[in-house]
Structures are given as C-alpha cells and as structure tokens.
mmCIF file of C-alpha atoms in Angstrom:
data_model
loop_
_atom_site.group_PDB
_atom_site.id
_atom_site.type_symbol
_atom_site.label_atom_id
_atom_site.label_comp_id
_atom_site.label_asym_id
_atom_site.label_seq_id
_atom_site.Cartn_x
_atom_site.Cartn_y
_atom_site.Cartn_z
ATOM 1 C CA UNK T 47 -9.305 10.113 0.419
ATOM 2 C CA UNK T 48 -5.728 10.072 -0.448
ATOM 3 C CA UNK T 49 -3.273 11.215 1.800
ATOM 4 C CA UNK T 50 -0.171 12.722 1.885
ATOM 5 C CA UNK T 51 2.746 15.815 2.441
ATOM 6 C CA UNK T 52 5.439 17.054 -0.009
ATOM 7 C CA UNK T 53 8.611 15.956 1.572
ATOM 8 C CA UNK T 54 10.372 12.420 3.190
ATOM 9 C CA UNK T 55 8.954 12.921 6.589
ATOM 10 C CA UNK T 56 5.179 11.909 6.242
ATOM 11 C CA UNK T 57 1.849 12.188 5.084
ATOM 12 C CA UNK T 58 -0.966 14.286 6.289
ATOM 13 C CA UNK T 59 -4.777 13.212 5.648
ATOM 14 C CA UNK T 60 -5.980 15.518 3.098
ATOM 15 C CA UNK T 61 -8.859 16.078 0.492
ATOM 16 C CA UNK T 62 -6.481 15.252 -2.321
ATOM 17 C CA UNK T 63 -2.609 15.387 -2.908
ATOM 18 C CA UNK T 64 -1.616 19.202 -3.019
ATOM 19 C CA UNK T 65 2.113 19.820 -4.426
ATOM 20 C CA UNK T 66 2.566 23.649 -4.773
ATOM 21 C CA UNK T 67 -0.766 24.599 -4.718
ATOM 22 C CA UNK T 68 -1.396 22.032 -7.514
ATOM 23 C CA UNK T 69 -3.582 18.857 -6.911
ATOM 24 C CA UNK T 70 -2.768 16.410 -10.204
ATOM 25 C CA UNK T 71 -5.365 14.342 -11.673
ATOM 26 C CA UNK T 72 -6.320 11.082 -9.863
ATOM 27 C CA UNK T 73 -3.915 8.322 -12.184
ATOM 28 C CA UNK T 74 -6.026 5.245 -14.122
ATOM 29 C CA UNK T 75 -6.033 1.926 -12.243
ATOM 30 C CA UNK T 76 -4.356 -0.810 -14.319
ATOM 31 C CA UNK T 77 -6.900 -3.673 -15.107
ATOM 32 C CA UNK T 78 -6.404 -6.690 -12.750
ATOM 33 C CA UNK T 79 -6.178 -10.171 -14.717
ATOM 34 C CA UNK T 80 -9.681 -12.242 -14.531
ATOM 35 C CA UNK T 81 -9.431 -14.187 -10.958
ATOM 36 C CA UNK T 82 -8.854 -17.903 -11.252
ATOM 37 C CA UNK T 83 -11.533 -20.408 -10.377
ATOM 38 C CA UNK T 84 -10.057 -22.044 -7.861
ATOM 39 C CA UNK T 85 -8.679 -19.006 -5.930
ATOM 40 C CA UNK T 86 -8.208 -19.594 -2.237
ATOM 41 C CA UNK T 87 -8.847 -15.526 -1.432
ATOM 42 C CA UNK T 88 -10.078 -13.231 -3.648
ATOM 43 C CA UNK T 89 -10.097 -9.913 -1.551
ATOM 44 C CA UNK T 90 -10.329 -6.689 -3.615
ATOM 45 C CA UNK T 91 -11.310 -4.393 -0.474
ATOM 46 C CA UNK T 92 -13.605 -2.572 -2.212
ATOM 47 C CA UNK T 93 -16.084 -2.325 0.147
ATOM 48 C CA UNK T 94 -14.254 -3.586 3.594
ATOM 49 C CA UNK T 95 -11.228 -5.128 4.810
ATOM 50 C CA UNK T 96 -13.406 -8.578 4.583
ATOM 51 C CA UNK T 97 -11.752 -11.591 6.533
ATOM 52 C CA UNK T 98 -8.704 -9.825 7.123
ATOM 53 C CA UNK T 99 -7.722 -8.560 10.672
ATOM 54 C CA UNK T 100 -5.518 -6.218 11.840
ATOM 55 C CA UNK T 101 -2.680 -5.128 14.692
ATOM 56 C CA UNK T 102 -0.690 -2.783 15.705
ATOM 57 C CA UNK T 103 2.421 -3.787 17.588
ATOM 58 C CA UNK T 104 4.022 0.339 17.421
ATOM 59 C CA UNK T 105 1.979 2.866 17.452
ATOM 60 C CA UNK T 106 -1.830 3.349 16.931
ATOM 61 C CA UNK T 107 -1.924 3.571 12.784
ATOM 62 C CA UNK T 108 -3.872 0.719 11.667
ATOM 63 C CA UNK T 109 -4.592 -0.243 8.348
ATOM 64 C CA UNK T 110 -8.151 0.645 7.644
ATOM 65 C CA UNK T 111 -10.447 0.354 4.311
ATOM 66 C CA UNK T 112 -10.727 3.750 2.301
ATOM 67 C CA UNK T 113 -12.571 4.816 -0.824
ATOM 68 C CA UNK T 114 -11.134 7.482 -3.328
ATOM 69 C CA UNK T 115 -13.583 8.477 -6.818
ATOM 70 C CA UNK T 116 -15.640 5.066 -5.483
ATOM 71 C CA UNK T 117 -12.765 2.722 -5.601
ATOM 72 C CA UNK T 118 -12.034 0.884 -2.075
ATOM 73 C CA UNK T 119 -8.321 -0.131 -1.061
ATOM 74 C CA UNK T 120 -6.773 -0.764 2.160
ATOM 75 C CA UNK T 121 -4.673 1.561 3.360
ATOM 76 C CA UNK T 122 -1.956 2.490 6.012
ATOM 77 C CA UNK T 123 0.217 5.386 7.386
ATOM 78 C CA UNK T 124 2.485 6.648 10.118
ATOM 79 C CA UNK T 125 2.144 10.043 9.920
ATOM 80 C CA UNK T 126 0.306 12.055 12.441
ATOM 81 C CA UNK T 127 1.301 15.786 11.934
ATOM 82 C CA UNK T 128 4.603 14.615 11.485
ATOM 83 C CA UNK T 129 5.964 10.647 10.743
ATOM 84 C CA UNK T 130 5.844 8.811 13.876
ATOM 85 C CA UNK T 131 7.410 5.447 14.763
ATOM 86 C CA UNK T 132 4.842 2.317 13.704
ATOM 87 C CA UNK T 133 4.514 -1.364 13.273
ATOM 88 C CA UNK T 134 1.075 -2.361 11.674
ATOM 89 C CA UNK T 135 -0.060 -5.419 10.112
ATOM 90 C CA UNK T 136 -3.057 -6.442 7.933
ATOM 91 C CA UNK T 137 -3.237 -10.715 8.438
ATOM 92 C CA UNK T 138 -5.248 -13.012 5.919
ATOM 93 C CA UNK T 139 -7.401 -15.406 7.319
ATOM 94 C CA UNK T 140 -5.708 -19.355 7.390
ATOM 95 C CA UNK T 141 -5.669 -21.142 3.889
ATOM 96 C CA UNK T 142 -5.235 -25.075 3.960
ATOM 97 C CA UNK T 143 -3.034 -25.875 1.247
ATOM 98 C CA UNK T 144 -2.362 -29.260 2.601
ATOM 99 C CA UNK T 145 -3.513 -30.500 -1.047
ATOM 100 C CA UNK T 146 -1.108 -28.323 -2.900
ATOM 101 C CA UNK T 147 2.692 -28.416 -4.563
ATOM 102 C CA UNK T 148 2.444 -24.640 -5.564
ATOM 103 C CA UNK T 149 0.492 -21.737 -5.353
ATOM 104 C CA UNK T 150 1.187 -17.820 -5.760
ATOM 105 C CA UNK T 151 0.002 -14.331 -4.388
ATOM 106 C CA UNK T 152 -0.979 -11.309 -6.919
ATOM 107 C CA UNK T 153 -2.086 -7.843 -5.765
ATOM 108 C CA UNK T 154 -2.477 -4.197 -6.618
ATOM 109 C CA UNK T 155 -0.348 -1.899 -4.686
ATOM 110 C CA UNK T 156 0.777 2.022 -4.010
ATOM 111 C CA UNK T 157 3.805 2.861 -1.914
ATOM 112 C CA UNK T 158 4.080 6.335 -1.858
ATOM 113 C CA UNK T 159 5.995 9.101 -0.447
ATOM 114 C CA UNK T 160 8.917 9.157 2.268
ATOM 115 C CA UNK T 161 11.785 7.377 1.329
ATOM 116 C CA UNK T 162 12.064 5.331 -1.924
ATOM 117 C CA UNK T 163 14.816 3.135 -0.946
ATOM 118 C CA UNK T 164 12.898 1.801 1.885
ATOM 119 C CA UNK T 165 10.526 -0.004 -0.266
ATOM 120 C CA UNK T 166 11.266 -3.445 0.720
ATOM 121 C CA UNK T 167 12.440 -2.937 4.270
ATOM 122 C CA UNK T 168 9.198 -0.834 5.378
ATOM 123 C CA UNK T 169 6.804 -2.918 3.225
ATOM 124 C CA UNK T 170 6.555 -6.499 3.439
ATOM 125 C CA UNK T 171 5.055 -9.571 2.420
ATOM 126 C CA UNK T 172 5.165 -11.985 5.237
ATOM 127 C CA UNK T 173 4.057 -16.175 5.573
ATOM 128 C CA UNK T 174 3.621 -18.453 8.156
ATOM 129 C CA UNK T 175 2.303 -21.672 8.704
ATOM 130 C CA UNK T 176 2.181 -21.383 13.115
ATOM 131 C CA UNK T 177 0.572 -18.305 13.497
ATOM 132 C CA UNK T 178 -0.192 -17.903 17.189
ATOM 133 C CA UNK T 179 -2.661 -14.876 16.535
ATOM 134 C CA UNK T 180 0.148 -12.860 17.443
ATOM 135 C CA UNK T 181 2.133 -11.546 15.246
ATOM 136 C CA UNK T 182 4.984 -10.712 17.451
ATOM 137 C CA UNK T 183 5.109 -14.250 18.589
ATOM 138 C CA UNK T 184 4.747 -16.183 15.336
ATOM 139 C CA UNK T 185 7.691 -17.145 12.998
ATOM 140 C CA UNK T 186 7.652 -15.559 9.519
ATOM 141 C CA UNK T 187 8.665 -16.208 6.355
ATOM 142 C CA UNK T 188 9.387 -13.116 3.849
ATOM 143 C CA UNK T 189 8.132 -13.264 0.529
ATOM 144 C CA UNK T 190 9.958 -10.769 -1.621
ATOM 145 C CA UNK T 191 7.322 -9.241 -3.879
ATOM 146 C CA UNK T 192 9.368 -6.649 -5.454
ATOM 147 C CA UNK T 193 8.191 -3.622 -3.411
ATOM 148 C CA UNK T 194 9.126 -0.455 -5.320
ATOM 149 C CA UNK T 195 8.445 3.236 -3.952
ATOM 150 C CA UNK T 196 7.650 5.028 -7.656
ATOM 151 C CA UNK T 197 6.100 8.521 -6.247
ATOM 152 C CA UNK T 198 3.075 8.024 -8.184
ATOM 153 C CA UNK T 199 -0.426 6.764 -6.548
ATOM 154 C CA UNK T 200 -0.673 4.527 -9.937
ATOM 155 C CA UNK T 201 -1.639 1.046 -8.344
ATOM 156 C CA UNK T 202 1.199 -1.780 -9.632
ATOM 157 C CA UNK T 203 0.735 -5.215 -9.860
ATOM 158 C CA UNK T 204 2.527 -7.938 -8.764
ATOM 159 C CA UNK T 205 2.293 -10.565 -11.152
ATOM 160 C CA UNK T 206 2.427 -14.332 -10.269
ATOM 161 C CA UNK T 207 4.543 -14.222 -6.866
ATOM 162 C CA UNK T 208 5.115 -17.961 -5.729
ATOM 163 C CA UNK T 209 4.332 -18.431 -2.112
ATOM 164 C CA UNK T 210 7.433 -20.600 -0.601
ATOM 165 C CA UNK T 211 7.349 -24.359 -1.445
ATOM 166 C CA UNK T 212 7.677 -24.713 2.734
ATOM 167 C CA UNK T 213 3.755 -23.368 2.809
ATOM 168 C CA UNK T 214 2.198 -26.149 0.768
ATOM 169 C CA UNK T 215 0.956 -29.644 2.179
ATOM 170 C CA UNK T 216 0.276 -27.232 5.095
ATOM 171 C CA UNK T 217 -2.968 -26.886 6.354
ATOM 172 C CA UNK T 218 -3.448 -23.077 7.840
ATOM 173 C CA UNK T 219 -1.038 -21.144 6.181
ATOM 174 C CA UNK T 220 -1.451 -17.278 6.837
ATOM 175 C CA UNK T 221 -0.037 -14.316 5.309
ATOM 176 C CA UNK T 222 0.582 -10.893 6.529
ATOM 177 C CA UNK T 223 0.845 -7.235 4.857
ATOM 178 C CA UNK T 224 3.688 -5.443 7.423
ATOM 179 C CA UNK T 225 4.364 -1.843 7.137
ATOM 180 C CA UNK T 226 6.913 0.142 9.674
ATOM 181 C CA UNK T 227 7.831 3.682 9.761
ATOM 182 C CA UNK T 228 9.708 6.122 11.808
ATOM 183 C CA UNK T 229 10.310 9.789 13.020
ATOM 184 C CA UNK T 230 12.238 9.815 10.268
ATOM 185 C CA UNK T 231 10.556 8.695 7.235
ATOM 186 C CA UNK T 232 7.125 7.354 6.504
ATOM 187 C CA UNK T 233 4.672 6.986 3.408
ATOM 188 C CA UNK T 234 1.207 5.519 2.437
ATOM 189 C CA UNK T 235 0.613 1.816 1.505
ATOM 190 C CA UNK T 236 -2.045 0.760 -0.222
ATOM 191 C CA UNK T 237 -3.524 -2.157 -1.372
ATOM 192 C CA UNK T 238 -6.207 -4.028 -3.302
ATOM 193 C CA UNK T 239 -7.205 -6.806 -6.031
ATOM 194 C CA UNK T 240 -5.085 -9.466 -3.231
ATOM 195 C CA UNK T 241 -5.824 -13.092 -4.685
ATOM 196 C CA UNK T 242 -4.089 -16.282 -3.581
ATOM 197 C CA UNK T 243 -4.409 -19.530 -5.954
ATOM 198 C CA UNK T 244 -2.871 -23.022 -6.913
ATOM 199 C CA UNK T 245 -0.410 -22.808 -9.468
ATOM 200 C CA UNK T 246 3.118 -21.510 -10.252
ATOM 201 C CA UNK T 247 4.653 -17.899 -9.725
ATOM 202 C CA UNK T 248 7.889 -16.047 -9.903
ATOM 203 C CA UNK T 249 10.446 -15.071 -7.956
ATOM 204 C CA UNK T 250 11.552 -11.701 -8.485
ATOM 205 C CA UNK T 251 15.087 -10.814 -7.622
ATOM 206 C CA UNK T 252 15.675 -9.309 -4.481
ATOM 207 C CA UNK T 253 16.566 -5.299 -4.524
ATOM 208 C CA UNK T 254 19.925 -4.319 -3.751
#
C-alpha cells in the first residue's frame, strides 16, 4: 500500500493516496535497463528486503518491504499520526571491489510528500569502506545521487552514479540508504531495481 497525507507534515498509511476525496490512478513504472553480467548486487525488492539489513538510530520507523498492484519496493516513513523525528537506514551487504578502478550504483526511487527542498538533506546515499555494523559509529562517504522530491509516486531512475574512486581496491565496501525526518516535515521513500556493477558512472551536480 501506498501511503501518505495532503500537506508538508507527514504521511498516514492508507489504502491508496486520497487528495480531496479523489484517489488518482496508480502512475506506470519506467522500465529499468537490462542488469549487467557482472553486477555485484542486483536487489529489486520485489519480494523482500533480501541481504539488506536495517536500523533505526531515531525513532522506531524502519524501512520495511511493501507491495502495491503486485510490485515490491522498499519503503520508509516518519509519520505516525503526525511526522515524528527519525533516523533509519537500509545497509547493503559488503562488496569486495579490491579488483576494481570503477564501478557505479543505479536504482529506482520515489520521494514523496513533505518538503521538496529537503530532497538531498533527508535522503541519502551513503559509502563506507569500515563499517563497524553500526552505523552511528562508522565513517561515511556521501554519494550525491541527485535526490529530487517531484510529488508524484512515478519511480525515477538514477542512471550510472559512480561510486567514489576511494571505494575501489577495497575489499568490503558497504553502502547505506539514510532517510531522516522531523516534527516538522516528513515524506515516503521508496526504493527498488538497486544494482551495483564495474564500470563508469556520472556525477551529477550537487543541488543548490
């Protein structure tokens, strides 16, 4: 199920979206490019949140798998009647790149609802190559992806992000999904399609 309320300050687990009494049409999914061969993850989350754990350093709003018309995502919110304060993370399970000079990240994502301008802050793509299993004691790396808050619940794609050139010739490099929210503004991330493979990427510019 999709989630969600009409204003900045949250969503609310519902049936469907309902904006004045009118639920619109569930959007098409884009087509995701053929996965490479030699992909180290290929996690769409249709079925489960597979190797990936989870934690929750504010709050109690994990990221959990959900289905909507069949399709499987992961998913995560702060709101709870009203948006709360939260800190949740969805971690990939170690990838040895010690072999590699470049590799790149693409996934299918929604961010939807509360504030649009806090795309990139609340919503981010995190790296590591000392993870201590927990997050709040392991140093990260950002990965700007390009987060962008559109109001729709049409899943985006990425496109070729390059993980940092500090990652490869490292041997159990883990990446991390972080959302945060507060009182005063949350929305719904979600997420699928995530596949991480040898090769070059982009850099997209970082919002202003």
């Amino acid at each position: 199920m999709r989630s969600g309320v009409n204003c900045i300050f949250g969503l609310k687990s519902v049936s469907k979206y309902s904006i004045d009494g009118v639920t619109p049409d569930e959007p098409e999914t884009p087509e995701t490019p053929e996965t490479p061969a030699n992909a180290y993850i290929n996690e769409t989350f249709a079925s489960s949140l597979g190797a990936f754990t989870t934690q929750e350093v504010i709050g109690n709003f994990a990221w959990k798998h959900e289905v909507y018309n069949g399709k499987g995502y992961a998913k995560v919110s702060g709101y709870d009647g009203s948006s709360q304060n939260a800190e949740s993370w969805l971690i990939s399970p170690a990838i040895d790149f010690s072999k590699e000079s470049a590799a790149y990240i693409v996934f299918d994502y929604v961010i939807n609802k509360g504030d649009a301008s806090a795309a990139a802050a609340n919503h981010k793509l995190l790296i590591t190559n000392n993870y201590t299993g927990d997050v709040a004691t392991t140093e990260w790396t950002e990965v700007n992806y390009g987060a962008v808050n559109n109001g729709s619940w049409t899943f985006q794609n990425t496109g070729k992000i390059a993980l940092p050139a500090s990652m490869m010739g490292q041997s159990a490099v883990v990446f991390a999904f972080k959302y945060m929210s507060t009182t005063a503004n949350s929305s719904t991330w979600e997420i699928k399609n995530v596949v991480v493979s040898s090769g070059t990427g982009t850099t997209p510019e970082t919002p202003e």
